[in-house]
PDB file of C-alpha atoms in Angstrom:
ATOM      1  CA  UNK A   1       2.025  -8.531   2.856  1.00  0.00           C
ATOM      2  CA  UNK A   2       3.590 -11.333   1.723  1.00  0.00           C
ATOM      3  CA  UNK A   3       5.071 -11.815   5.049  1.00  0.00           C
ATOM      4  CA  UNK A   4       1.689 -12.260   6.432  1.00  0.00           C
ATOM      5  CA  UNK A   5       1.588  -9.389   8.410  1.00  0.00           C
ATOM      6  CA  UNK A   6      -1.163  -7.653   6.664  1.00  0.00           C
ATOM      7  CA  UNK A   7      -4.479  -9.886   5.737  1.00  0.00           C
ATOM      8  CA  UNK A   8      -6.278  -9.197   2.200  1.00  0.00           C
ATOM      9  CA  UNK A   9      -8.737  -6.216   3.335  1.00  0.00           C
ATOM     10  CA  UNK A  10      -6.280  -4.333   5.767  1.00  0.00           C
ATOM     11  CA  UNK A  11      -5.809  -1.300   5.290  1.00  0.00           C
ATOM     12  CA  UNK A  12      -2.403   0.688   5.028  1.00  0.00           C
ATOM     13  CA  UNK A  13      -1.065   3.206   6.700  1.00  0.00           C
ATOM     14  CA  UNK A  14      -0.857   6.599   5.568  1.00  0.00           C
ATOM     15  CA  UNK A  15       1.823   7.364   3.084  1.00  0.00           C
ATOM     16  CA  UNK A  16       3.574   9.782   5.080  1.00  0.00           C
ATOM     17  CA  UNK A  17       3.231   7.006   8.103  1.00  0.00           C
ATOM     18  CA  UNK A  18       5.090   4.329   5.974  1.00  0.00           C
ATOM     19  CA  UNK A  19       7.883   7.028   4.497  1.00  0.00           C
ATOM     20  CA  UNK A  20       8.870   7.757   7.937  1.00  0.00           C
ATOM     21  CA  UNK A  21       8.525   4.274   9.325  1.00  0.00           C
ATOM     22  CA  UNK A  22      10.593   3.467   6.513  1.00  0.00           C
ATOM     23  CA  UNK A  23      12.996   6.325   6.243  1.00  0.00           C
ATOM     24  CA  UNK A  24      12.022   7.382   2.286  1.00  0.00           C
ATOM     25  CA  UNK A  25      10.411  10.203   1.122  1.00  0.00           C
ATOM     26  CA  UNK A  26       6.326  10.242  -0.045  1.00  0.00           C
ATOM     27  CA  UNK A  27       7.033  10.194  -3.356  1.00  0.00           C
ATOM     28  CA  UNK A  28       8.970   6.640  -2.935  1.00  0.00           C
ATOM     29  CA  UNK A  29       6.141   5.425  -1.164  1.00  0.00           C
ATOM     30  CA  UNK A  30       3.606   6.419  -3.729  1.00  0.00           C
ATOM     31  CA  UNK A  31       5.446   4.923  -6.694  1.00  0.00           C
ATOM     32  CA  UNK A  32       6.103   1.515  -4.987  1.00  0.00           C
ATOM     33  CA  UNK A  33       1.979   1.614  -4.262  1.00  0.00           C
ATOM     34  CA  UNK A  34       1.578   2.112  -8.157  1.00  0.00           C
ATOM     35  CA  UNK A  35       3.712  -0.627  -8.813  1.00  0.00           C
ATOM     36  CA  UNK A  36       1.861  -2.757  -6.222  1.00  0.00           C
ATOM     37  CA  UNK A  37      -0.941  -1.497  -7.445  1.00  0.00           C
ATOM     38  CA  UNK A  38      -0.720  -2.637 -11.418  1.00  0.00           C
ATOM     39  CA  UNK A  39       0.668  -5.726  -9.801  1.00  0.00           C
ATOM     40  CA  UNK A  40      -2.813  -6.658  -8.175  1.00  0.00           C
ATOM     41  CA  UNK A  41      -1.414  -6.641  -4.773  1.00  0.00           C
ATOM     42  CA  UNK A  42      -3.512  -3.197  -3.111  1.00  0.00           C
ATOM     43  CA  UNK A  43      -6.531  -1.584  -4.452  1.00  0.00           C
ATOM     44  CA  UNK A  44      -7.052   2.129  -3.669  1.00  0.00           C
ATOM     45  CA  UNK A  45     -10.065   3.687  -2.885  1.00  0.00           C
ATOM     46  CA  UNK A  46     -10.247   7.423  -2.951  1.00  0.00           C
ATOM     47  CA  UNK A  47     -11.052   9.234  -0.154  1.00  0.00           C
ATOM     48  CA  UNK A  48     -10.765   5.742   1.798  1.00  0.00           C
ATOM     49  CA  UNK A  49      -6.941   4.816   1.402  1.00  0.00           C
ATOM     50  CA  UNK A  50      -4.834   1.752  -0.089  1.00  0.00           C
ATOM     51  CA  UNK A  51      -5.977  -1.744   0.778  1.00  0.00           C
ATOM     52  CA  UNK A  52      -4.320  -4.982   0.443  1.00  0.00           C
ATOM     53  CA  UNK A  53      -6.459  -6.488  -2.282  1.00  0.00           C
ATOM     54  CA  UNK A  54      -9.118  -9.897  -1.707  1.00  0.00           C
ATOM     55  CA  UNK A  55      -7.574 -12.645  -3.094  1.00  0.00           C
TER      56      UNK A  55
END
């Protein structure tokens, strides 16, 4: 994200998706998306996934 890669509005990949590209469990993966999360950074939408949030 702040890399670039992703622009605001992408959408993320599925948590399982980024545990395995990442080699950490789910649970890893949905605590650093809370922490993103209260931070601003991605909005989740249920039933629609985690976004990176419009600036």
């Amino acid at each position: 994200m702040r890399a670039g890669r992703l622009s605001d509005g992408a959408r993320l990949p599925a948590y399982a998706d980024l545990a395995d590209s990442y080699g950490v469990a789910v649970g890893t993966v949905k605590r650093a998306v809370l922490e993103l999360r209260r931070e601003g950074i991605v909005t989740v939408v249920v039933g629609r996934g985690t976004f990176i949030a419009e600036k």
